Short mmCIF file of N, CA and C in Angstrom, two decimals:
data_model
loop_
_atom_site.label_atom_id
_atom_site.label_comp_id
_atom_site.label_asym_id
_atom_site.label_seq_id
_atom_site.Cartn_x
_atom_site.Cartn_y
_atom_site.Cartn_z
N UNK H 1328 -1.61 34.23 -64.76
CA UNK H 1328 -0.87 33.15 -65.38
C UNK H 1328 -1.54 31.83 -65.07
N UNK H 1329 -2.06 31.68 -63.88
CA UNK H 1329 -2.72 30.46 -63.46
C UNK H 1329 -3.99 30.24 -64.28
N UNK H 1330 -4.71 31.36 -64.62
CA UNK H 1330 -5.91 31.29 -65.45
C UNK H 1330 -5.60 30.85 -66.87
N UNK H 1331 -4.50 31.34 -67.44
CA UNK H 1331 -4.10 30.97 -68.80
C UNK H 1331 -3.76 29.48 -68.87
N UNK H 1332 -3.11 28.95 -67.86
CA UNK H 1332 -2.74 27.54 -67.81
C UNK H 1332 -4.00 26.68 -67.74
N UNK H 1333 -4.94 27.10 -66.91
CA UNK H 1333 -6.19 26.34 -66.77
C UNK H 1333 -6.98 26.37 -68.09
N UNK H 1334 -7.02 27.52 -68.79
CA UNK H 1334 -7.70 27.62 -70.08
C UNK H 1334 -7.03 26.71 -71.11
N UNK H 1335 -5.73 26.65 -71.13
CA UNK H 1335 -4.99 25.79 -72.06
C UNK H 1335 -5.30 24.32 -71.81
N UNK H 1336 -5.37 23.93 -70.54
CA UNK H 1336 -5.68 22.54 -70.21
C UNK H 1336 -7.11 22.19 -70.66
N UNK H 1337 -8.05 23.12 -70.47
CA UNK H 1337 -9.43 22.87 -70.90
C UNK H 1337 -9.51 22.71 -72.42
N UNK H 1338 -8.75 23.50 -73.16
CA UNK H 1338 -8.76 23.40 -74.62
C UNK H 1338 -8.17 22.06 -75.07
N UNK H 1339 -7.12 21.60 -74.42
CA UNK H 1339 -6.51 20.31 -74.76
C UNK H 1339 -7.48 19.17 -74.47
N UNK H 1340 -8.16 19.21 -73.33
CA UNK H 1340 -9.14 18.17 -72.98
C UNK H 1340 -10.28 18.18 -74.01
N UNK H 1341 -10.74 19.33 -74.41
CA UNK H 1341 -11.80 19.44 -75.43
C UNK H 1341 -11.35 18.87 -76.76
N UNK H 1342 -10.12 19.18 -77.15
CA UNK H 1342 -9.56 18.66 -78.40
C UNK H 1342 -9.47 17.14 -78.36
N UNK H 1343 -9.00 16.59 -77.26
CA UNK H 1343 -8.88 15.13 -77.11
C UNK H 1343 -10.26 14.48 -77.18
N UNK H 1344 -11.28 15.07 -76.57
CA UNK H 1344 -12.64 14.53 -76.63
C UNK H 1344 -13.16 14.51 -78.07
N UNK H 1345 -12.89 15.55 -78.83
CA UNK H 1345 -13.31 15.59 -80.23
C UNK H 1345 -12.60 14.49 -81.03
N UNK H 1346 -11.31 14.30 -80.84
CA UNK H 1346 -10.55 13.27 -81.54
C UNK H 1346 -11.09 11.88 -81.17
N UNK H 1347 -11.34 11.63 -79.89
CA UNK H 1347 -11.86 10.34 -79.44
C UNK H 1347 -13.24 10.09 -80.08
N UNK H 1348 -14.08 11.09 -80.12
CA UNK H 1348 -15.40 10.95 -80.73
C UNK H 1348 -15.29 10.59 -82.22
N UNK H 1349 -14.41 11.25 -82.94
CA UNK H 1349 -14.22 10.96 -84.37
C UNK H 1349 -13.70 9.54 -84.55
N UNK H 1350 -12.76 9.09 -83.74
CA UNK H 1350 -12.21 7.74 -83.83
C UNK H 1350 -13.29 6.70 -83.55
N UNK H 1351 -14.13 6.92 -82.56
CA UNK H 1351 -15.22 5.99 -82.24
C UNK H 1351 -16.18 5.87 -83.42
N UNK H 1352 -16.53 6.99 -84.03
CA UNK H 1352 -17.43 6.98 -85.19
C UNK H 1352 -16.80 6.21 -86.34
N UNK H 1353 -15.52 6.42 -86.60
CA UNK H 1353 -14.82 5.69 -87.67
C UNK H 1353 -14.78 4.19 -87.40
N UNK H 1354 -14.55 3.78 -86.17
CA UNK H 1354 -14.51 2.36 -85.82
C UNK H 1354 -15.88 1.72 -86.03
N UNK H 1355 -16.93 2.41 -85.64
CA UNK H 1355 -18.29 1.89 -85.85
C UNK H 1355 -18.59 1.75 -87.34
N UNK H 1356 -18.25 2.76 -88.12
CA UNK H 1356 -18.47 2.72 -89.56
C UNK H 1356 -17.68 1.58 -90.20
N UNK H 1357 -16.44 1.40 -89.82
CA UNK H 1357 -15.60 0.32 -90.35
C UNK H 1357 -16.16 -1.04 -89.98
N UNK H 1358 -16.64 -1.19 -88.76
CA UNK H 1358 -17.25 -2.45 -88.33
C UNK H 1358 -18.47 -2.81 -89.15
N UNK H 1359 -19.30 -1.84 -89.46
CA UNK H 1359 -20.49 -2.08 -90.28
C UNK H 1359 -20.08 -2.49 -91.69
N UNK H 1360 -19.10 -1.83 -92.25
CA UNK H 1360 -18.65 -2.16 -93.60
C UNK H 1360 -18.06 -3.57 -93.66
N UNK H 1361 -17.33 -3.98 -92.65
CA UNK H 1361 -16.71 -5.31 -92.68
C UNK H 1361 -17.72 -6.42 -92.46
N UNK H 1362 -18.81 -6.15 -91.78
CA UNK H 1362 -19.83 -7.17 -91.53
C UNK H 1362 -20.65 -7.48 -92.76
N UNK H 1363 -20.84 -6.54 -93.63
CA UNK H 1363 -21.66 -6.72 -94.83
C UNK H 1363 -20.80 -6.55 -96.08
N UNK H 1364 -19.94 -7.52 -96.37
CA UNK H 1364 -19.08 -7.36 -97.54
C UNK H 1364 -19.88 -7.47 -98.84
N UNK H 1365 -19.50 -6.67 -99.79
CA UNK H 1365 -20.12 -6.74 -101.11
C UNK H 1365 -19.62 -8.01 -101.80
N UNK H 1366 -20.48 -8.64 -102.61
CA UNK H 1366 -20.01 -9.79 -103.37
C UNK H 1366 -18.85 -9.38 -104.26
N UNK H 1367 -17.86 -10.23 -104.29
CA UNK H 1367 -16.68 -9.94 -105.10
C UNK H 1367 -16.74 -10.82 -106.34
N UNK H 1368 -16.98 -10.20 -107.48
CA UNK H 1368 -17.04 -10.95 -108.72
C UNK H 1368 -15.92 -10.51 -109.63
N UNK H 1369 -15.28 -11.48 -110.21
CA UNK H 1369 -14.26 -11.21 -111.22
C UNK H 1369 -14.74 -11.84 -112.52
N UNK H 1370 -14.60 -11.11 -113.62
CA UNK H 1370 -14.94 -11.66 -114.92
C UNK H 1370 -13.89 -12.70 -115.29
N UNK H 1371 -14.33 -13.81 -115.83
CA UNK H 1371 -13.42 -14.89 -116.19
C UNK H 1371 -13.56 -15.19 -117.67
N UNK H 1372 -12.49 -15.01 -118.40
CA UNK H 1372 -12.48 -15.33 -119.83
C UNK H 1372 -12.64 -16.84 -120.03
N UNK H 1373 -12.09 -17.63 -119.10
CA UNK H 1373 -12.22 -19.09 -119.17
C UNK H 1373 -13.69 -19.49 -119.11
N UNK H 1374 -14.46 -18.86 -118.23
CA UNK H 1374 -15.88 -19.19 -118.12
C UNK H 1374 -16.66 -18.74 -119.35
N UNK H 1375 -16.27 -17.62 -119.93
CA UNK H 1375 -16.92 -17.20 -121.16
C UNK H 1375 -16.66 -18.23 -122.26
N UNK H 1376 -15.42 -18.66 -122.38
CA UNK H 1376 -15.07 -19.66 -123.40
C UNK H 1376 -15.77 -21.00 -123.12
N UNK H 1377 -15.92 -21.34 -121.85
CA UNK H 1377 -16.66 -22.56 -121.48
C UNK H 1377 -18.10 -22.46 -121.98
N UNK H 1378 -18.75 -21.33 -121.70
CA UNK H 1378 -20.14 -21.16 -122.14
C UNK H 1378 -20.24 -21.15 -123.66
N UNK H 1379 -19.32 -20.47 -124.30
CA UNK H 1379 -19.33 -20.38 -125.76
C UNK H 1379 -19.20 -21.75 -126.40
N UNK H 1380 -18.26 -22.54 -125.92
CA UNK H 1380 -18.08 -23.88 -126.49
C UNK H 1380 -19.20 -24.83 -126.07
N UNK H 1381 -19.76 -24.65 -124.88
CA UNK H 1381 -20.87 -25.50 -124.43
C UNK H 1381 -22.09 -25.35 -125.32
N UNK H 1382 -22.28 -24.17 -125.87
CA UNK H 1382 -23.46 -23.96 -126.71
C UNK H 1382 -23.40 -24.78 -127.99
N UNK H 1383 -22.22 -25.25 -128.36
CA UNK H 1383 -22.06 -26.09 -129.55
C UNK H 1383 -22.18 -27.58 -129.23
N UNK H 1384 -22.26 -27.91 -127.95
CA UNK H 1384 -22.37 -29.32 -127.51
C UNK H 1384 -23.69 -29.91 -127.99
N UNK H 1385 -23.62 -31.11 -128.55
CA UNK H 1385 -24.83 -31.80 -129.00
C UNK H 1385 -25.56 -32.37 -127.80
N UNK H 1386 -26.87 -32.14 -127.76
CA UNK H 1386 -27.70 -32.69 -126.68
C UNK H 1386 -28.30 -34.02 -127.15
N UNK H 1387 -29.06 -34.65 -126.29
CA UNK H 1387 -29.74 -35.89 -126.68
C UNK H 1387 -31.16 -35.60 -127.17
N UNK H 1388 -31.39 -34.40 -127.68
CA UNK H 1388 -32.72 -33.97 -128.09
C UNK H 1388 -32.80 -33.87 -129.61
N UNK H 1389 -33.72 -34.60 -130.17
CA UNK H 1389 -34.09 -34.45 -131.57
C UNK H 1389 -35.60 -34.31 -131.60
N UNK H 1390 -36.11 -33.50 -132.52
CA UNK H 1390 -37.53 -33.20 -132.52
C UNK H 1390 -38.36 -34.12 -133.42
N UNK H 1391 -37.70 -34.80 -134.34
CA UNK H 1391 -38.43 -35.71 -135.22
C UNK H 1391 -37.53 -36.85 -135.67
N UNK H 1392 -38.16 -37.94 -136.11
CA UNK H 1392 -37.43 -39.13 -136.55
C UNK H 1392 -36.54 -38.76 -137.74
N UNK H 1393 -35.28 -39.14 -137.66
CA UNK H 1393 -34.34 -38.87 -138.74
C UNK H 1393 -33.69 -37.51 -138.70
N UNK H 1394 -34.16 -36.63 -137.84
CA UNK H 1394 -33.56 -35.29 -137.72
C UNK H 1394 -32.30 -35.38 -136.86
N UNK H 1395 -31.42 -34.41 -137.04
CA UNK H 1395 -30.18 -34.42 -136.26
C UNK H 1395 -30.46 -33.96 -134.83
N UNK H 1396 -29.55 -34.31 -133.94
CA UNK H 1396 -29.66 -33.87 -132.55
C UNK H 1396 -29.33 -32.39 -132.48
N UNK H 1397 -30.01 -31.70 -131.60
CA UNK H 1397 -29.85 -30.25 -131.47
C UNK H 1397 -28.62 -29.90 -130.63
N UNK H 1398 -27.97 -28.79 -131.00
CA UNK H 1398 -26.90 -28.23 -130.17
C UNK H 1398 -27.56 -27.58 -128.95
N UNK H 1399 -26.78 -27.35 -127.90
CA UNK H 1399 -27.32 -26.80 -126.65
C UNK H 1399 -28.01 -25.45 -126.87
N UNK H 1400 -27.41 -24.57 -127.67
CA UNK H 1400 -28.06 -23.26 -127.89
C UNK H 1400 -29.39 -23.41 -128.62
N UNK H 1401 -29.48 -24.32 -129.58
CA UNK H 1401 -30.75 -24.55 -130.27
C UNK H 1401 -31.78 -25.18 -129.33
N UNK H 1402 -31.32 -26.05 -128.44
CA UNK H 1402 -32.23 -26.66 -127.47
C UNK H 1402 -32.77 -25.60 -126.51
N UNK H 1403 -31.94 -24.66 -126.11
CA UNK H 1403 -32.40 -23.56 -125.25
C UNK H 1403 -33.42 -22.68 -125.97
N UNK H 1404 -33.16 -22.38 -127.24
CA UNK H 1404 -34.13 -21.59 -128.02
C UNK H 1404 -35.45 -22.35 -128.13
N UNK H 1405 -35.37 -23.65 -128.42
CA UNK H 1405 -36.56 -24.48 -128.54
C UNK H 1405 -37.31 -24.51 -127.21
N UNK H 1406 -36.57 -24.62 -126.13
CA UNK H 1406 -37.17 -24.63 -124.79
C UNK H 1406 -37.96 -23.35 -124.55
N UNK H 1407 -37.36 -22.22 -124.85
CA UNK H 1407 -38.03 -20.94 -124.58
C UNK H 1407 -39.16 -20.67 -125.55
N UNK H 1408 -38.91 -20.88 -126.83
CA UNK H 1408 -39.88 -20.48 -127.84
C UNK H 1408 -41.10 -21.39 -127.91
N UNK H 1409 -40.89 -22.71 -127.83
CA UNK H 1409 -42.02 -23.62 -128.03
C UNK H 1409 -42.25 -24.56 -126.86
N UNK H 1410 -41.17 -24.91 -126.15
CA UNK H 1410 -41.30 -25.87 -125.05
C UNK H 1410 -41.59 -27.28 -125.55
N UNK H 1411 -41.30 -27.54 -126.83
CA UNK H 1411 -41.55 -28.86 -127.41
C UNK H 1411 -40.79 -29.95 -126.68
N UNK H 1412 -41.32 -31.14 -126.77
CA UNK H 1412 -40.64 -32.30 -126.21
C UNK H 1412 -39.74 -32.91 -127.26
N UNK H 1413 -38.66 -33.49 -126.80
CA UNK H 1413 -37.75 -34.21 -127.69
C UNK H 1413 -38.42 -35.53 -128.06
N UNK H 1414 -37.87 -36.21 -129.05
CA UNK H 1414 -38.47 -37.43 -129.56
C UNK H 1414 -38.60 -38.50 -128.48
N UNK H 1415 -37.67 -38.57 -127.54
CA UNK H 1415 -37.70 -39.57 -126.48
C UNK H 1415 -38.70 -39.25 -125.37
N UNK H 1416 -39.39 -38.13 -125.43
CA UNK H 1416 -40.38 -37.76 -124.43
C UNK H 1416 -39.88 -36.73 -123.43
N UNK H 1417 -38.58 -36.52 -123.35
CA UNK H 1417 -38.03 -35.52 -122.43
C UNK H 1417 -38.26 -34.13 -123.02
N UNK H 1418 -38.57 -33.16 -122.17
CA UNK H 1418 -38.77 -31.80 -122.68
C UNK H 1418 -37.43 -31.20 -123.12
N UNK H 1419 -37.51 -30.26 -124.05
CA UNK H 1419 -36.29 -29.60 -124.53
C UNK H 1419 -35.61 -28.84 -123.38
N UNK H 1420 -36.39 -28.32 -122.44
CA UNK H 1420 -35.82 -27.60 -121.29
C UNK H 1420 -35.02 -28.56 -120.41
N UNK H 1421 -35.58 -29.74 -120.13
CA UNK H 1421 -34.88 -30.73 -119.31
C UNK H 1421 -33.62 -31.21 -120.01
N UNK H 1422 -33.69 -31.40 -121.32
CA UNK H 1422 -32.53 -31.84 -122.09
C UNK H 1422 -31.40 -30.81 -122.01
N UNK H 1423 -31.75 -29.53 -122.17
CA UNK H 1423 -30.74 -28.46 -122.08
C UNK H 1423 -30.13 -28.40 -120.69
N UNK H 1424 -30.97 -28.48 -119.67
CA UNK H 1424 -30.49 -28.41 -118.29
C UNK H 1424 -29.59 -29.61 -117.96
N UNK H 1425 -29.99 -30.81 -118.35
CA UNK H 1425 -29.19 -32.01 -118.07
C UNK H 1425 -27.86 -31.98 -118.80
N UNK H 1426 -27.85 -31.53 -120.05
CA UNK H 1426 -26.60 -31.42 -120.81
C UNK H 1426 -25.66 -30.44 -120.13
N UNK H 1427 -26.18 -29.31 -119.69
CA UNK H 1427 -25.35 -28.31 -119.02
C UNK H 1427 -24.80 -28.84 -117.70
N UNK H 1428 -25.61 -29.58 -116.94
CA UNK H 1428 -25.13 -30.17 -115.68
C UNK H 1428 -23.98 -31.14 -115.92
N UNK H 1429 -24.11 -31.97 -116.95
CA UNK H 1429 -23.05 -32.93 -117.29
C UNK H 1429 -21.77 -32.19 -117.64
N UNK H 1430 -21.88 -31.16 -118.46
CA UNK H 1430 -20.70 -30.38 -118.85
C UNK H 1430 -20.05 -29.72 -117.64
N UNK H 1431 -20.86 -29.15 -116.77
CA UNK H 1431 -20.32 -28.50 -115.57
C UNK H 1431 -19.62 -29.50 -114.66
N UNK H 1432 -20.27 -30.62 -114.40
CA UNK H 1432 -19.69 -31.62 -113.48
C UNK H 1432 -18.43 -32.26 -114.05
N UNK H 1433 -18.32 -32.35 -115.38
CA UNK H 1433 -17.12 -32.91 -115.99
C UNK H 1433 -16.01 -31.88 -116.15
N UNK H 1434 -16.35 -30.60 -116.04
CA UNK H 1434 -15.36 -29.54 -116.26
C UNK H 1434 -14.81 -28.92 -114.98
N UNK H 1435 -15.63 -28.85 -113.94
CA UNK H 1435 -15.23 -28.15 -112.72
C UNK H 1435 -15.48 -29.03 -111.50
N UNK H 1436 -14.42 -29.29 -110.73
CA UNK H 1436 -14.58 -30.02 -109.46
C UNK H 1436 -15.13 -29.04 -108.44
N UNK H 1437 -16.26 -29.41 -107.86
CA UNK H 1437 -16.96 -28.53 -106.93
C UNK H 1437 -17.23 -29.27 -105.63
N UNK H 1438 -16.93 -28.61 -104.51
CA UNK H 1438 -17.22 -29.19 -103.21
C UNK H 1438 -16.36 -28.56 -102.13
N UNK H 1439 -16.58 -28.95 -100.88
CA UNK H 1439 -15.85 -28.34 -99.76
C UNK H 1439 -14.33 -28.53 -99.83
N UNK H 1440 -13.87 -29.62 -100.42
CA UNK H 1440 -12.43 -29.88 -100.46
C UNK H 1440 -11.78 -29.42 -101.76
N UNK H 1441 -12.52 -28.72 -102.61
CA UNK H 1441 -12.00 -28.23 -103.88
C UNK H 1441 -11.92 -26.71 -103.87
N UNK H 1442 -11.14 -26.15 -104.81
CA UNK H 1442 -11.05 -24.68 -104.86
C UNK H 1442 -12.40 -24.01 -105.10
N UNK H 1443 -13.27 -24.64 -105.88
CA UNK H 1443 -14.60 -24.08 -106.11
C UNK H 1443 -15.58 -24.78 -105.20
N UNK H 1444 -16.27 -24.00 -104.39
CA UNK H 1444 -17.20 -24.56 -103.39
C UNK H 1444 -18.59 -24.81 -103.98
N UNK H 1445 -18.90 -24.17 -105.10
CA UNK H 1445 -20.20 -24.35 -105.72
C UNK H 1445 -20.29 -23.58 -107.01
N UNK H 1446 -21.40 -23.79 -107.70
CA UNK H 1446 -21.66 -23.02 -108.91
C UNK H 1446 -23.14 -22.70 -109.02
N UNK H 1447 -23.41 -21.68 -109.82
CA UNK H 1447 -24.77 -21.29 -110.11
C UNK H 1447 -24.82 -20.89 -111.59
N UNK H 1448 -25.70 -21.56 -112.33
CA UNK H 1448 -25.86 -21.26 -113.75
C UNK H 1448 -27.33 -20.98 -114.00
N UNK H 1449 -27.60 -19.88 -114.64
CA UNK H 1449 -28.98 -19.53 -114.94
C UNK H 1449 -29.16 -19.13 -116.38
N UNK H 1450 -30.32 -19.44 -116.91
CA UNK H 1450 -30.68 -19.01 -118.26
C UNK H 1450 -31.93 -18.15 -118.14
N UNK H 1451 -31.87 -16.96 -118.73
CA UNK H 1451 -32.97 -16.00 -118.66
C UNK H 1451 -33.22 -15.47 -120.06
N UNK H 1452 -34.49 -15.38 -120.42
CA UNK H 1452 -34.85 -14.71 -121.67
C UNK H 1452 -35.05 -13.24 -121.35
N UNK H 1453 -34.38 -12.37 -122.10
CA UNK H 1453 -34.42 -10.94 -121.85
C UNK H 1453 -34.85 -10.23 -123.13
N UNK H 1454 -35.83 -9.35 -122.99
CA UNK H 1454 -36.25 -8.53 -124.13
C UNK H 1454 -36.45 -7.10 -123.64
N UNK H 1455 -36.00 -6.15 -124.45
CA UNK H 1455 -36.17 -4.74 -124.15
C UNK H 1455 -36.96 -4.14 -125.30
N UNK H 1456 -38.27 -4.22 -125.20
CA UNK H 1456 -39.15 -3.74 -126.28
C UNK H 1456 -39.89 -2.49 -125.81
N UNK H 1457 -39.89 -1.50 -126.65
CA UNK H 1457 -40.59 -0.24 -126.37
C UNK H 1457 -40.20 0.35 -125.02
N UNK H 1458 -38.93 0.22 -124.67
CA UNK H 1458 -38.44 0.78 -123.40
C UNK H 1458 -38.83 -0.03 -122.18
N UNK H 1459 -39.53 -1.14 -122.37
CA UNK H 1459 -39.94 -2.00 -121.25
C UNK H 1459 -39.05 -3.23 -121.23
N UNK H 1460 -38.38 -3.46 -120.12
CA UNK H 1460 -37.52 -4.63 -119.98
C UNK H 1460 -38.33 -5.77 -119.38
N UNK H 1461 -38.17 -6.96 -119.95
CA UNK H 1461 -38.84 -8.14 -119.43
C UNK H 1461 -37.82 -9.26 -119.29
N UNK H 1462 -37.87 -9.95 -118.16
CA UNK H 1462 -37.03 -11.12 -117.91
C UNK H 1462 -37.92 -12.31 -117.66
N UNK H 1463 -37.57 -13.44 -118.24
CA UNK H 1463 -38.30 -14.68 -118.02
C UNK H 1463 -37.27 -15.78 -117.75
N UNK H 1464 -37.31 -16.35 -116.55
CA UNK H 1464 -36.34 -17.38 -116.21
C UNK H 1464 -36.66 -18.66 -116.97
N UNK H 1465 -35.61 -19.24 -117.57
CA UNK H 1465 -35.76 -20.50 -118.28
C UNK H 1465 -35.40 -21.65 -117.35
N UNK H 1466 -34.21 -21.55 -116.71
CA UNK H 1466 -33.84 -22.50 -115.67
C UNK H 1466 -32.72 -21.93 -114.83
N UNK H 1467 -32.49 -22.56 -113.69
CA UNK H 1467 -31.42 -22.18 -112.77
C UNK H 1467 -30.85 -23.46 -112.18
N UNK H 1468 -29.54 -23.67 -112.34
CA UNK H 1468 -28.87 -24.87 -111.85
C UNK H 1468 -27.87 -24.45 -110.78
N UNK H 1469 -27.98 -25.05 -109.60
CA UNK H 1469 -27.09 -24.72 -108.49
C UNK H 1469 -26.52 -26.00 -107.92
N UNK H 1470 -25.26 -25.93 -107.53
CA UNK H 1470 -24.62 -27.06 -106.84
C UNK H 1470 -23.64 -26.50 -105.83
N UNK H 1471 -23.55 -27.11 -104.66
CA UNK H 1471 -22.61 -26.68 -103.63
C UNK H 1471 -23.09 -25.42 -102.94
N UNK H 1472 -22.13 -24.78 -102.27
CA UNK H 1472 -22.43 -23.58 -101.48
C UNK H 1472 -21.70 -22.39 -102.08
N UNK H 1473 -22.43 -21.28 -102.19
CA UNK H 1473 -21.84 -20.06 -102.73
C UNK H 1473 -21.81 -18.99 -101.65
N UNK H 1474 -20.67 -18.33 -101.52
CA UNK H 1474 -20.52 -17.22 -100.59
C UNK H 1474 -20.52 -15.91 -101.36
N UNK H 1475 -19.77 -14.96 -100.90
CA UNK H 1475 -19.71 -13.65 -101.52
C UNK H 1475 -18.59 -13.49 -102.54
N UNK H 1476 -17.76 -14.51 -102.70
CA UNK H 1476 -16.64 -14.40 -103.61
C UNK H 1476 -16.79 -15.42 -104.73
N UNK H 1477 -16.77 -14.92 -105.98
CA UNK H 1477 -16.93 -15.83 -107.10
C UNK H 1477 -16.35 -15.22 -108.36
N UNK H 1478 -16.13 -16.10 -109.35
CA UNK H 1478 -15.78 -15.64 -110.69
C UNK H 1478 -16.99 -15.95 -111.56
N UNK H 1479 -17.18 -15.19 -112.59
CA UNK H 1479 -18.35 -15.42 -113.41
C UNK H 1479 -18.24 -14.76 -114.77
N UNK H 1480 -19.23 -15.07 -115.59
CA UNK H 1480 -19.36 -14.43 -116.88
C UNK H 1480 -20.72 -14.79 -117.46
N UNK H 1481 -21.04 -14.23 -118.60
CA UNK H 1481 -22.32 -14.53 -119.23
C UNK H 1481 -22.14 -14.63 -120.74
N UNK H 1482 -23.11 -15.27 -121.36
CA UNK H 1482 -23.09 -15.49 -122.80
C UNK H 1482 -24.49 -15.22 -123.34
N UNK H 1483 -24.58 -14.49 -124.44
CA UNK H 1483 -25.87 -14.12 -125.03
C UNK H 1483 -26.14 -14.96 -126.26
N UNK H 1484 -27.38 -15.48 -126.34
CA UNK H 1484 -27.83 -16.23 -127.50
C UNK H 1484 -28.99 -15.44 -128.11
N UNK H 1485 -28.86 -15.00 -129.37
CA UNK H 1485 -29.96 -14.27 -129.98
C UNK H 1485 -31.22 -15.14 -130.09
N UNK H 1486 -32.35 -14.59 -129.71
CA UNK H 1486 -33.63 -15.29 -129.82
C UNK H 1486 -34.69 -14.22 -130.04
N UNK H 1487 -34.96 -13.92 -131.30
CA UNK H 1487 -35.82 -12.81 -131.67
C UNK H 1487 -37.13 -12.82 -130.91
N UNK H 1488 -37.57 -11.71 -130.36
CA UNK H 1488 -37.06 -10.35 -130.45
C UNK H 1488 -36.07 -10.00 -129.34
N UNK H 1489 -35.69 -10.95 -128.50
CA UNK H 1489 -34.78 -10.67 -127.40
C UNK H 1489 -33.55 -11.55 -127.47
N UNK H 1490 -33.05 -11.91 -126.30
CA UNK H 1490 -31.87 -12.76 -126.19
C UNK H 1490 -32.02 -13.68 -124.99
N UNK H 1491 -31.39 -14.84 -125.11
CA UNK H 1491 -31.26 -15.73 -123.97
C UNK H 1491 -29.89 -15.47 -123.37
N UNK H 1492 -29.87 -15.17 -122.08
CA UNK H 1492 -28.61 -14.86 -121.41
C UNK H 1492 -28.29 -15.99 -120.44
N UNK H 1493 -27.15 -16.63 -120.66
CA UNK H 1493 -26.68 -17.69 -119.77
C UNK H 1493 -25.62 -17.05 -118.87
N UNK H 1494 -25.81 -17.15 -117.56
CA UNK H 1494 -24.88 -16.59 -116.59
C UNK H 1494 -24.32 -17.70 -115.73
N UNK H 1495 -23.01 -17.70 -115.53
CA UNK H 1495 -22.36 -18.72 -114.72
C UNK H 1495 -21.55 -18.03 -113.62
N UNK H 1496 -21.60 -18.63 -112.42
CA UNK H 1496 -20.79 -18.17 -111.28
C UNK H 1496 -20.15 -19.40 -110.67
N UNK H 1497 -18.83 -19.36 -110.50
CA UNK H 1497 -18.10 -20.39 -109.74
C UNK H 1497 -17.68 -19.74 -108.43
N UNK H 1498 -18.13 -20.31 -107.33
CA UNK H 1498 -17.91 -19.70 -106.02
C UNK H 1498 -16.63 -20.23 -105.39
N UNK H 1499 -15.86 -19.31 -104.80
CA UNK H 1499 -14.60 -19.67 -104.13
C UNK H 1499 -14.87 -20.12 -102.72
#
């Protein structure tokens, strides 16, 4: 009877050691997961509508005397396709970037004391020809500080044979 009691105690101690080992492994795994959080992005319909309406905004870029001023989407196409300068000497790329900065700064309060701590807006030309994907950065505008939590969306502008993709992120 004394032997059976001792065997039972040994089995309980062994079981407790296995449980403790499993708990330690789970705590280590959880600690690693919490240290490296994945960026949290939420799609925002408001940001999509902002980008969509921004593309219709008139820029200060005209390509010739007497011609009308270009909309932001046309200025971006001009920037990518030809890189022509506007009549005033400013490049079409600079005109598009400056117009977008003005729109962003007038639409979203960004900074440490505001709900949005920063933003990042990028324009990329994307083409998928013959199964080969190519990306060409047009510009990237950043303001403030961005962490792992943000809302964002993107807008596509057709530009044969590919597309210009404008991506916006507002960081919390």
